Amino acid sequence: MSTAPEGYDPHAFVPFAVTVDLAVFTVREGRLHVLLVERGEAPYEGHWALPGGFVLPRESAEEAARRELAEETGLTRRSSRAFHLEQLRTYSDPDRDPRMRVVSVAYAALVPDLPEPRGGGDAARARWWETGRTGPLAFDHDRILSDAHDRIGARLEYTCLATAFCPAEFTLGDLQQVYETVWGVELDRPNFRRKVLTTPGFVQAAEGPPRRTGGRGKPAALYRAGAATALHPPLLRPEGRREGRTP
Amino acid sequence: MSTAPEGYDPHAFVPFAVTVDLAVFTVREGRLHVLLVERGEAPYEGHWALPGGFVLPRESAEEAARRELAEETGLTRRSSRAFHLEQLRTYSDPDRDPRMRVVSVAYAALVPDLPEPRGGGDAARARWWETGRTGPLAFDHDRILSDAHDRIGARLEYTCLATAFCPAEFTLGDLQQVYETVWGVELDRPNFRRKVLTTPGFVQAAEGPPRRTGGRGKPAALYRAGAATALHPPLLRPEGRREGRTP
DNA sequence: TCCCTTAATGGTCACCCTGACTATAAAGAA
DNA sequence: TTCTTTATAGTCAGGGTGACCATTAAGGGA
């Protein structure tokens, strides 16, 4: 027999819990970091996990993710609106949570370098972890984090969202470091510069004088994110390690 | 206050129904078609909808989608395993179903030209519709279908999955027609040929003689899908209409 | 102060891929 | 046979990119 299409047969109704999980990425000091929270109870007590929570009765998964993002980053809902948030995929293995049937919609968020998350809340302990240096995470969060990293790396090739990792004003060096950090490769600086500047709408020159980095070397010009969202032609990463899985 | 991360507070549990919706695409006679079922009851009675159904208590969304695909196409579970099935995204607007809170995980399936779906089952009436000629669909299925079409078009650029629309053996003309149909553009035949043949693993020559199409013109050589899944460099569609949204 | 180091910026050049196009081969139809 | 149709082979110029080299503008140290 076939199940009724799109939820018609009330007898077939099965209750699930629906949650969102967030992979919040940032680039700090040339290394990719992700926001994790420490679990305070079983299962996986003491393990670290992606922040997340239940979808409330009258909100969409996107709204739930936006709400969690604001809570975890300690920023107001308004300012967290500016962060790039994108749905990744949904994880629904029946045994992914030992307590009950939980279907989780995963999101990736890209934020500029923020201060440490507020520590004193009622939420569990939260901090930034360098990707690749996290221990085994709770539930299937290692898988989610890996998928999220892959996705972000691929998105950098075809979209302009690398600027989402940068503050309002940034140098081309900052932007290049985003690519190098997420991809784990080194790029040629003049070539990267040419590609970015010849792509209309990727960045726009910021008014005002160049900033002084405090370091040595010629000071770099400042730019702001442009209006473009797509990158044509794409900015393909160098040969070698691609995302292996192309499901 | 913040909700507990990843489903900790049992009081926050809210029951949802979780379903899958399928956008099953095929190419027939040079036009893109999608499989729809007619609704037999309210709401949206008489409207057409994407096939789908509830996720059962002990299966993942992927398994539910695979099961529905087998049921709707009238093929055995085993042979439907071969079809390309890929998760699109999850739709969770609180009001997307007027009866209850339903979160739906959408999948896209690519199948070769199949016979008409079995008509005499207990399921609602099902048939292939040419995309763009469907009336308003039930629920938010117009949106899902549009998103699915966009995604498939983008995937053709970076992956080899165009072969998923083709039978086991196909000509380069067949493959080119897949691209032209999904993208809605015309491609230069020698250039397309060059691109496909110089991409290692995209296609492999089939043994045996060329087929006769029954039509006129020089018979074309037959190929099979290769082992490659990704397309580097990508096969970008001609200038012009891109997927507008790049969220 | 002068020189060295560092980093940003500017520019060159060859190669590869692509789009546009022409030519040839092999079939059916008139 | 001759024309039409379709597949296949090949040419050629331009764009984009990778690999370089050169120049500018800052700080640091002798």
Coordinates of C-alpha atoms in Angstrom, one line a residue, chain A residues 1-9 12-19 21 37 39 41 52-61 67-68 71 84 86-87 89-90 92-97 99-102 105 122-123 139 141 155 158-159 229-230 232 234 236 242 246-247, chain B residues 1-9 12-19 21 37 39 41 43 52-61 67-68 71 84 86-87 89-90 92-97 99-102 105 122-123 139 141 155 158-159 229 232 234 236 242 246-247:
Chain A
M1 CA 0.0 0.0 0.0
S2 CA 1.1 3.5 -0.5
T3 CA 1.0 6.3 2.0
A4 CA -1.3 9.1 1.2
P5 CA 0.4 11.9 -0.5
E6 CA 1.5 14.9 1.5
G7 CA 0.0 14.2 4.8
Y8 CA -3.6 13.3 4.2
D9 CA -4.3 10.2 6.2
A12 CA -0.4 7.9 9.4
F13 CA 0.6 10.9 11.5
V14 CA 3.7 10.2 13.5
P15 CA 5.0 12.8 15.9
F16 CA 8.6 14.0 15.5
A17 CA 10.6 16.6 17.3
V18 CA 12.0 19.1 14.9
T19 CA 15.2 21.1 15.7
D21 CA 21.4 22.9 14.4
V37 CA 28.4 24.6 23.2
R39 CA 26.6 19.7 26.9
E41 CA 23.6 16.5 30.6
G52 CA 20.6 24.6 18.2
G53 CA 17.2 24.0 19.6
F54 CA 13.6 23.2 19.0
V55 CA 11.6 24.8 16.3
L56 CA 8.7 26.5 18.1
P57 CA 5.1 25.9 17.2
R58 CA 4.6 29.2 15.3
E59 CA 8.0 29.7 13.6
S60 CA 9.7 28.3 10.6
A61 CA 13.0 26.5 10.8
R67 CA 16.7 33.2 16.9
E68 CA 19.3 30.7 18.0
E71 CA 21.1 34.0 21.3
H84 CA 24.6 35.2 6.3
E86 CA 21.8 29.4 4.8
Q87 CA 20.0 26.1 5.1
R89 CA 20.3 20.0 4.7
T90 CA 18.2 18.0 7.0
S92 CA 16.8 12.4 9.9
D93 CA 18.4 9.2 10.8
P94 CA 16.0 7.4 13.2
D95 CA 18.8 6.8 15.7
R96 CA 20.6 10.1 15.6
D97 CA 19.2 11.0 19.0
R99 CA 16.1 9.6 23.4
M100 CA 13.5 10.3 20.8
R101 CA 12.9 10.8 17.1
V102 CA 14.4 14.1 16.2
V105 CA 17.4 21.1 9.9
D122 CA 21.8 30.2 31.4
A123 CA 22.9 28.4 28.3
F139 CA 25.2 13.2 18.1
H141 CA 27.4 16.8 14.6
R155 CA 29.9 28.3 -2.1
Y158 CA 30.4 30.5 -7.1
T159 CA 29.2 33.3 -4.9
T229 CA 25.9 37.8 -5.1
A230 CA 27.0 35.4 -7.8
H232 CA 30.6 34.5 -13.0
P234 CA 33.5 31.3 -10.8
L236 CA 37.7 27.9 -8.7
R242 CA 37.8 18.6 -4.1
T246 CA 28.9 14.9 -4.9
P247 CA 25.7 13.3 -3.8
Chain B
M1 CA 15.6 33.0 27.8
S2 CA 17.2 30.7 25.4
T3 CA 16.0 27.3 24.4
A4 CA 18.2 24.4 25.4
P5 CA 20.6 23.3 22.7
E6 CA 19.7 20.3 20.6
G7 CA 16.6 19.1 22.3
Y8 CA 17.4 19.0 26.0
D9 CA 14.3 20.3 27.6
A12 CA 10.0 22.2 24.8
F13 CA 9.0 19.2 22.7
V14 CA 6.5 20.1 20.1
P15 CA 5.0 17.4 17.8
F16 CA 5.4 17.9 14.1
A17 CA 4.4 15.8 11.2
V18 CA 7.4 15.2 8.9
T19 CA 6.9 14.3 5.2
D21 CA 7.9 15.7 -1.2
V37 CA -0.5 13.4 -8.5
R39 CA -5.5 15.3 -4.9
E41 CA -9.7 15.5 -1.0
P43 CA -7.6 20.9 1.0
G52 CA 5.1 12.5 -1.2
G53 CA 4.1 11.1 2.1
F54 CA 4.9 10.7 5.8
V55 CA 8.3 9.6 7.1
L56 CA 7.6 6.4 9.0
P57 CA 8.8 6.0 12.6
R58 CA 11.8 3.8 11.7
E59 CA 13.0 5.3 8.5
S60 CA 15.1 8.3 7.5
A61 CA 13.8 10.9 5.1
R67 CA 10.1 4.3 -1.0
E68 CA 7.8 6.9 -2.4
E71 CA 5.7 3.5 -5.4
H84 CA 19.5 9.7 -8.8
E86 CA 19.1 14.2 -3.9
Q87 CA 17.8 16.2 -1.0
R89 CA 15.9 21.6 1.2
T90 CA 13.3 21.6 3.9
S92 CA 8.8 24.5 7.3
D93 CA 6.5 27.5 7.1
P94 CA 4.0 27.1 9.9
D95 CA 1.1 27.7 7.6
R96 CA 2.2 25.6 4.6
D97 CA -0.5 23.0 5.4
R99 CA -4.5 21.3 8.8
M100 CA -1.5 20.8 10.9
R101 CA 2.1 21.6 11.4
V102 CA 3.9 19.7 8.6
V105 CA 11.9 17.5 3.3
D122 CA -5.1 2.9 -4.8
A123 CA -3.1 6.1 -5.0
F139 CA 0.4 23.8 -0.9
H141 CA 4.6 22.9 -4.2
R155 CA 23.9 20.9 -10.8
Y158 CA 29.2 21.3 -12.0
T159 CA 28.3 17.6 -12.0
T229 CA 30.7 12.7 -10.7
H232 CA 36.1 20.3 -13.6
P234 CA 32.4 23.2 -15.1
L236 CA 28.7 26.8 -17.6
R242 CA 21.0 32.7 -14.1
T246 CA 21.6 33.0 -4.5
P247 CA 20.6 32.9 -0.8

